[in-house]
CSV table of C-alpha atoms in Angstrom, one decimal:
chain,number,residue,atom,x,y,z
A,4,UNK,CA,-74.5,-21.6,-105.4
A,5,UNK,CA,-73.9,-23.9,-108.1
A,6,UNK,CA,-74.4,-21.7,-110.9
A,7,UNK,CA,-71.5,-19.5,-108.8
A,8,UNK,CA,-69.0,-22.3,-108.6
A,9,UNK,CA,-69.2,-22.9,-112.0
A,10,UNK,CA,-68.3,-19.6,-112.5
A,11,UNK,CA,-65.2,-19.9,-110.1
A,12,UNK,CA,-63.9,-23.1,-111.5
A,13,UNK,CA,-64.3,-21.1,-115.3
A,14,UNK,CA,-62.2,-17.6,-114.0
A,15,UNK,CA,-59.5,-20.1,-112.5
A,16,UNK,CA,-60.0,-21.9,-115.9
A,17,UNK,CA,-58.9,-19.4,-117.5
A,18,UNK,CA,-56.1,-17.9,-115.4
A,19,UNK,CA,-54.6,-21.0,-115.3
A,20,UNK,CA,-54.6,-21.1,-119.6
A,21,UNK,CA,-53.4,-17.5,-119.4
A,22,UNK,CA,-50.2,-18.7,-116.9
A,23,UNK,CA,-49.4,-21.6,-119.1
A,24,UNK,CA,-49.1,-19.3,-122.2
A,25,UNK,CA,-46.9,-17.0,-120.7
A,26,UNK,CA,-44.8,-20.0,-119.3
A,27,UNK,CA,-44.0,-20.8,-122.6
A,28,UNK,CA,-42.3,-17.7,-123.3
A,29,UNK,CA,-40.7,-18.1,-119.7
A,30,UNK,CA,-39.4,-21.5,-120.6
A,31,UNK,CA,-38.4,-20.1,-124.1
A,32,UNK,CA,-36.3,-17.1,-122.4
A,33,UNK,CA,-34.7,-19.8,-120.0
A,34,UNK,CA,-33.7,-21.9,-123.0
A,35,UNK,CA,-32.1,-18.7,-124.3
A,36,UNK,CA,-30.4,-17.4,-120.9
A,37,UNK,CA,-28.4,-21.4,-120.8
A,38,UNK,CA,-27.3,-20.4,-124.6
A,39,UNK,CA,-26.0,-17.1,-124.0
A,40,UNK,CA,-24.0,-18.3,-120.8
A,41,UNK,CA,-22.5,-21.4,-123.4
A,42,UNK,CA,-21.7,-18.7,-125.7
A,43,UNK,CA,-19.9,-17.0,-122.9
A,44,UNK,CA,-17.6,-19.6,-121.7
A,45,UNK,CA,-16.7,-21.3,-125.6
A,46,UNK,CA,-16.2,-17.9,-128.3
A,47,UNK,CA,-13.5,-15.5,-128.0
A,48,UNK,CA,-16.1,-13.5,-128.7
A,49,UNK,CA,-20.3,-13.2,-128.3
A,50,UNK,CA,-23.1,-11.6,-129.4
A,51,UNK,CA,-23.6,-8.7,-128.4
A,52,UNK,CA,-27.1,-9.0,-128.1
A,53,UNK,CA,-26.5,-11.2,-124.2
A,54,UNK,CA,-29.0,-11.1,-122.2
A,55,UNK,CA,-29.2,-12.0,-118.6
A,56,UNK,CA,-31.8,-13.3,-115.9
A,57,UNK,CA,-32.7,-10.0,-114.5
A,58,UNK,CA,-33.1,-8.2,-118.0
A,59,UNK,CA,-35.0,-11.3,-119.0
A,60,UNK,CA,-37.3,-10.7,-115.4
A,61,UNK,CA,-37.6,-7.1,-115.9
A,62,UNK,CA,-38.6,-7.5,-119.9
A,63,UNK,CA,-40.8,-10.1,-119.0
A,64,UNK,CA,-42.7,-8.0,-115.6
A,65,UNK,CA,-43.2,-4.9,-118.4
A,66,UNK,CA,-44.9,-7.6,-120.8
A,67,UNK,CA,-46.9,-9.0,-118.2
A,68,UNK,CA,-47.7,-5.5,-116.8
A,69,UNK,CA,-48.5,-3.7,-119.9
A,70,UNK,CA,-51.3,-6.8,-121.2
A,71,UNK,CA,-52.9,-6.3,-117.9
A,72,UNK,CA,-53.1,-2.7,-118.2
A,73,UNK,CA,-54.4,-3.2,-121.2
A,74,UNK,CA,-57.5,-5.7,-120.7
A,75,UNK,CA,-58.1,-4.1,-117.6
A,76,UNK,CA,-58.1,-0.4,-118.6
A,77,UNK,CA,-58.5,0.1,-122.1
A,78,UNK,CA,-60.4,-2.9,-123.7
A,79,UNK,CA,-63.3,-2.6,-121.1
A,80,UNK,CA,-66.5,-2.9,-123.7
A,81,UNK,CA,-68.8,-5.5,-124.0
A,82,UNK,CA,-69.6,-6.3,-128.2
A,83,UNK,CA,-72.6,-8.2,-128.5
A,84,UNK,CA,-72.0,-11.7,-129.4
A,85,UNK,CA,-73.1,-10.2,-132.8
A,86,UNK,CA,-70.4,-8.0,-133.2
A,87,UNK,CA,-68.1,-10.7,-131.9
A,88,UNK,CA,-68.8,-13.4,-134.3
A,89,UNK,CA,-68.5,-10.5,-136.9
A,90,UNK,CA,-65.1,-10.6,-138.0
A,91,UNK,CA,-65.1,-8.6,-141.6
A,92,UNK,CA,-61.8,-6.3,-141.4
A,93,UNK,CA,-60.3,-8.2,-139.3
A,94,UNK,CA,-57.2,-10.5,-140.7
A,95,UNK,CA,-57.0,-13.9,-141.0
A,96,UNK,CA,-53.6,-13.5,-138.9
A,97,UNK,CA,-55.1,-12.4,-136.0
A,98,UNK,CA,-56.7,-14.4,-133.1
A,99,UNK,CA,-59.6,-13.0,-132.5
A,100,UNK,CA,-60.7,-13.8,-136.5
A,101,UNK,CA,-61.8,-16.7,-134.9
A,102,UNK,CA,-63.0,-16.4,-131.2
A,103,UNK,CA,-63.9,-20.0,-129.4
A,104,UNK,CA,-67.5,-19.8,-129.0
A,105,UNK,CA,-67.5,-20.3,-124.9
A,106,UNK,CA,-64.9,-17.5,-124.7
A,107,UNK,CA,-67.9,-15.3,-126.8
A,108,UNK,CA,-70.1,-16.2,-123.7
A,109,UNK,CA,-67.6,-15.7,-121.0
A,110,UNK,CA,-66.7,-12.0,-122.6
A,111,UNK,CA,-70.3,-11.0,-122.0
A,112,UNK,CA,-69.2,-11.6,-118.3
A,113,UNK,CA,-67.4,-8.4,-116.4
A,114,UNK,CA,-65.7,-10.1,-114.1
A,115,UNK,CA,-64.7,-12.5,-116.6
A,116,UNK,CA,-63.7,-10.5,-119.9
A,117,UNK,CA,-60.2,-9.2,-118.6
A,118,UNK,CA,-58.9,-13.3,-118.4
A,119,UNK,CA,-60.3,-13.4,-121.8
A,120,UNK,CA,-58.6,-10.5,-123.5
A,121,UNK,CA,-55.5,-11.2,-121.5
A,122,UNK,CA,-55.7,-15.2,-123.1
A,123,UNK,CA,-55.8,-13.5,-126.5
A,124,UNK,CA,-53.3,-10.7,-126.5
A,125,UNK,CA,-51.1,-13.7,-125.2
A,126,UNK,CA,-51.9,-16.0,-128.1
A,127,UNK,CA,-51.3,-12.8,-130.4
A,128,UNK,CA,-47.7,-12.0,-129.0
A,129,UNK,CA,-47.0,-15.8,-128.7
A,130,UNK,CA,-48.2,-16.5,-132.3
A,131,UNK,CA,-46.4,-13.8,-134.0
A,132,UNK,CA,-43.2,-13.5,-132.3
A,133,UNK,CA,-42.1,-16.8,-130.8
A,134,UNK,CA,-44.2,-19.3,-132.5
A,135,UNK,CA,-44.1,-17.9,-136.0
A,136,UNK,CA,-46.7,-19.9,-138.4
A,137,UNK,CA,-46.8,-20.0,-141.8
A,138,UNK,CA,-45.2,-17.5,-144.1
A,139,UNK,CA,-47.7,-14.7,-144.8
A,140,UNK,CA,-49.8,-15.8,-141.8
A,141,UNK,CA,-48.0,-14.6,-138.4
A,142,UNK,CA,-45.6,-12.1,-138.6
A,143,UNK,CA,-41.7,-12.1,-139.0
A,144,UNK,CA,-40.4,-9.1,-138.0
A,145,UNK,CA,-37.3,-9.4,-136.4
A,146,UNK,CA,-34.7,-9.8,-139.1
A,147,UNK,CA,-37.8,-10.2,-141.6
A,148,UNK,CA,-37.8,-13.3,-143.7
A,149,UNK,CA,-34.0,-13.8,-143.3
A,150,UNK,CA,-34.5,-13.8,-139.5
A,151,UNK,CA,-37.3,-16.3,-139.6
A,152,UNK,CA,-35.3,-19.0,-141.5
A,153,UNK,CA,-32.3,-18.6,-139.5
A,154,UNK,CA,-34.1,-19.0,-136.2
A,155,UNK,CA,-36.2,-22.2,-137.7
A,156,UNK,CA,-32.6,-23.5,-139.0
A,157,UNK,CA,-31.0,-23.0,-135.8
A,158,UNK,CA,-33.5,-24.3,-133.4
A,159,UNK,CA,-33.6,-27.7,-135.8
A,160,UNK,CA,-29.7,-27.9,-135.8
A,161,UNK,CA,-30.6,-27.3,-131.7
A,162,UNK,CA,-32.5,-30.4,-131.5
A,163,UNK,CA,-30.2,-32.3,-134.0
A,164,UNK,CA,-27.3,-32.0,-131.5
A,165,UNK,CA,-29.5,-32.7,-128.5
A,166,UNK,CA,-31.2,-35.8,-129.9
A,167,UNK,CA,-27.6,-37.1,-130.9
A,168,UNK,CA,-26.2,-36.1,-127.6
A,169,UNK,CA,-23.1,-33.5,-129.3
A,170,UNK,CA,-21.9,-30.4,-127.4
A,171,UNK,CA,-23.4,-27.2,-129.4
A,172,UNK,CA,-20.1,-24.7,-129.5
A,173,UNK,CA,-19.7,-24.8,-132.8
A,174,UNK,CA,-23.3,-24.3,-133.4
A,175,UNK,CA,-23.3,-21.6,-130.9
A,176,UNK,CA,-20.2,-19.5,-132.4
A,177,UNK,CA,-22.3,-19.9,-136.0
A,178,UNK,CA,-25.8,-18.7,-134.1
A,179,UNK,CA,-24.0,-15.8,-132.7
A,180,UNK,CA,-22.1,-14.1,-135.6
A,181,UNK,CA,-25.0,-15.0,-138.1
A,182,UNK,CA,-27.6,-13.6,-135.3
A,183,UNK,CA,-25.5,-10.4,-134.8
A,184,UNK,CA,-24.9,-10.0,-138.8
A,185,UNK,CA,-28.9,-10.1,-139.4
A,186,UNK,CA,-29.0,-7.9,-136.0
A,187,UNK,CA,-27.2,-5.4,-138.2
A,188,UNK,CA,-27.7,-5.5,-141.4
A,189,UNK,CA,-31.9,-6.2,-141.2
A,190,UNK,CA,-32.5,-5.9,-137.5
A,191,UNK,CA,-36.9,-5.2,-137.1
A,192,UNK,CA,-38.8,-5.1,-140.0
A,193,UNK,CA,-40.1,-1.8,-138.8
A,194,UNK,CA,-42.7,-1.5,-142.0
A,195,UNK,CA,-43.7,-5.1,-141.0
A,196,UNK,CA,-44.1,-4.6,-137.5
A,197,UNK,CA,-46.6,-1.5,-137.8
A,198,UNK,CA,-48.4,-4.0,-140.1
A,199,UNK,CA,-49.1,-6.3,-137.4
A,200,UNK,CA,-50.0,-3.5,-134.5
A,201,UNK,CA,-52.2,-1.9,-137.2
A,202,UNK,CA,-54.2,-5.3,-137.9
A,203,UNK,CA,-54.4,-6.1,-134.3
A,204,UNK,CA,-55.1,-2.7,-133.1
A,205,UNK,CA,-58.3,-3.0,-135.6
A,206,UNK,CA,-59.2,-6.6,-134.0
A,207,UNK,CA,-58.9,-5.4,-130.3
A,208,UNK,CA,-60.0,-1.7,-130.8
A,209,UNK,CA,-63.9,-3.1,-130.7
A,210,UNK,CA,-63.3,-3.8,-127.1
A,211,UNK,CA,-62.8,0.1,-126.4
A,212,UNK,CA,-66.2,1.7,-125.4
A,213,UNK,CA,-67.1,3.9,-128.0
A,214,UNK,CA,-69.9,6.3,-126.4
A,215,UNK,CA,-66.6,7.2,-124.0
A,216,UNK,CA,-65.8,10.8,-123.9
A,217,UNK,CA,-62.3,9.7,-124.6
A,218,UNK,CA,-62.5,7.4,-126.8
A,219,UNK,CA,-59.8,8.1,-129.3
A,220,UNK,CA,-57.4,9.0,-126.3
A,221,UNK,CA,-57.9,5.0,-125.3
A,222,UNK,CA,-57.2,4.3,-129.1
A,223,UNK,CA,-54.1,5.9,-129.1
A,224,UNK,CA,-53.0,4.1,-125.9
A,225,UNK,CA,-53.7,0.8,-126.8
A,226,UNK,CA,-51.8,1.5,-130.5
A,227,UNK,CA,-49.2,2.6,-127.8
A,228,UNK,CA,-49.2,-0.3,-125.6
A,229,UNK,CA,-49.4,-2.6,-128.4
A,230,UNK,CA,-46.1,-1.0,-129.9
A,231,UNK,CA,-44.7,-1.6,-126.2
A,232,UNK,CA,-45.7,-5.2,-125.7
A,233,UNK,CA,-44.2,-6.4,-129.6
A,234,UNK,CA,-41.6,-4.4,-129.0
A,235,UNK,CA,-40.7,-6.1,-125.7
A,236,UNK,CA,-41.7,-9.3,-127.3
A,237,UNK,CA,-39.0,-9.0,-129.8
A,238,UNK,CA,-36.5,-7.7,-127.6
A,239,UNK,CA,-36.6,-11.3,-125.6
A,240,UNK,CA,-36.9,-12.9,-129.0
A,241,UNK,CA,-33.9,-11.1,-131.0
């Protein structure tokens, strides 16, 4: 009984992890939803990338959807903890180069290795697209390195006005017709972007059962649902 609580308490562990990582992007798409609606109501003219609470909902359901699907469906093996703590050809940029060693336990668990991969397809999408780290480490691809600076700029120049209590229009009006210039000239580092499915493909791909019959058909569906979810990613990011 015991040994089956502590099993409980660990699955609602990790559902509870996995809720608070997505509510970052939900409290990130918020923040963006308040800025659009500013830009509405102070510039003759916005950007016309506007977004609104249902498109945000719906973008964000199809994320949500599509990572389930995924760690339910498709990434179904079991790796030994060998092959887990093996992590040659896999990049330095992705998450599971470096797997916490309870997760390695819990992922030897059935019931428990869907909450797992879920928590790290999270941290991928998270950690590439709206927590960019380090230049050359996560990846940049909406507007490429142009994009990345602009959005650290205008998030700092964000906080400036908050911390010193000014209204943002100007700010704003700046945001949009840079934003929508990038948007146009640059747009998605398409080049970039199949760097990052292709190295994360390669880190997740061990999770596909390879004895299956259809092995490379569940390859080509997760290359495909990864190109859906950084695609959706991006599209609440741009």
């Amino acid at each position: 009984a015991e040994k089956e609580s502590d099993h409980r308490d660990t699955t609602n562990n990790l559902k509870h992890h996995n809720e608070a990582l997505a509510a970052q992007i939900t409290s990130y798409e918020s923040r963006i939803v308040e800025l659009e609606v500013a830009k509405s109501n102070t510039q003759p003219f916005a950007n016309s990338r506007k977004v609104s609470d249902d498109s945000i909902q719906s973008a964000w359901a199809r994320l949500k959807y599509t990572i389930n699907n995924i760690a339910s469906n498709i990434l179904i093996a079991c790796p030994t903890q060998e092959d887990l703590e093996d992590t040659r050809g896999i990049d330095n940029s992705c998450v599971l180069s470096s797997i916490h060693p309870e997760h390695i336990k819990q992922l030897q668990d059935e019931d428990m290795r869907p909450f797992v991969i879920q928590h790290y397809i999270w941290k991928a999408v998270i950690g590439r697209v709206f927590e960019p780290g380090p230049r050359g480490h996560f990846g940049k691809s909406w507007g490429g390195t142009v994009g990345m600076c602009f959005m650290t700029c205008f998030k700092r120049f964000l906080m400036v006005c908050r911390e010193k209590g000014r209204e943002p229009n100007d700010l704003l009006h700046w945001e949009a017709e840079t934003g929508q210039m990038i948007e146009q000239m640059i747009g998605v580092d398409e080049t970039e972007l199949l760097e990052v499915i292709s190295k994360e493909f390669t880190a997740f791909s061990k999770f596909i059962p390879k004895a299956s019959s259809n092995y490379q058909a569940k390859c080509e569906k997760l290359r495909k649902g990864l190109r859906k979810i950084f695609d959706e990613a991006l599209q609440l990011h741009a």
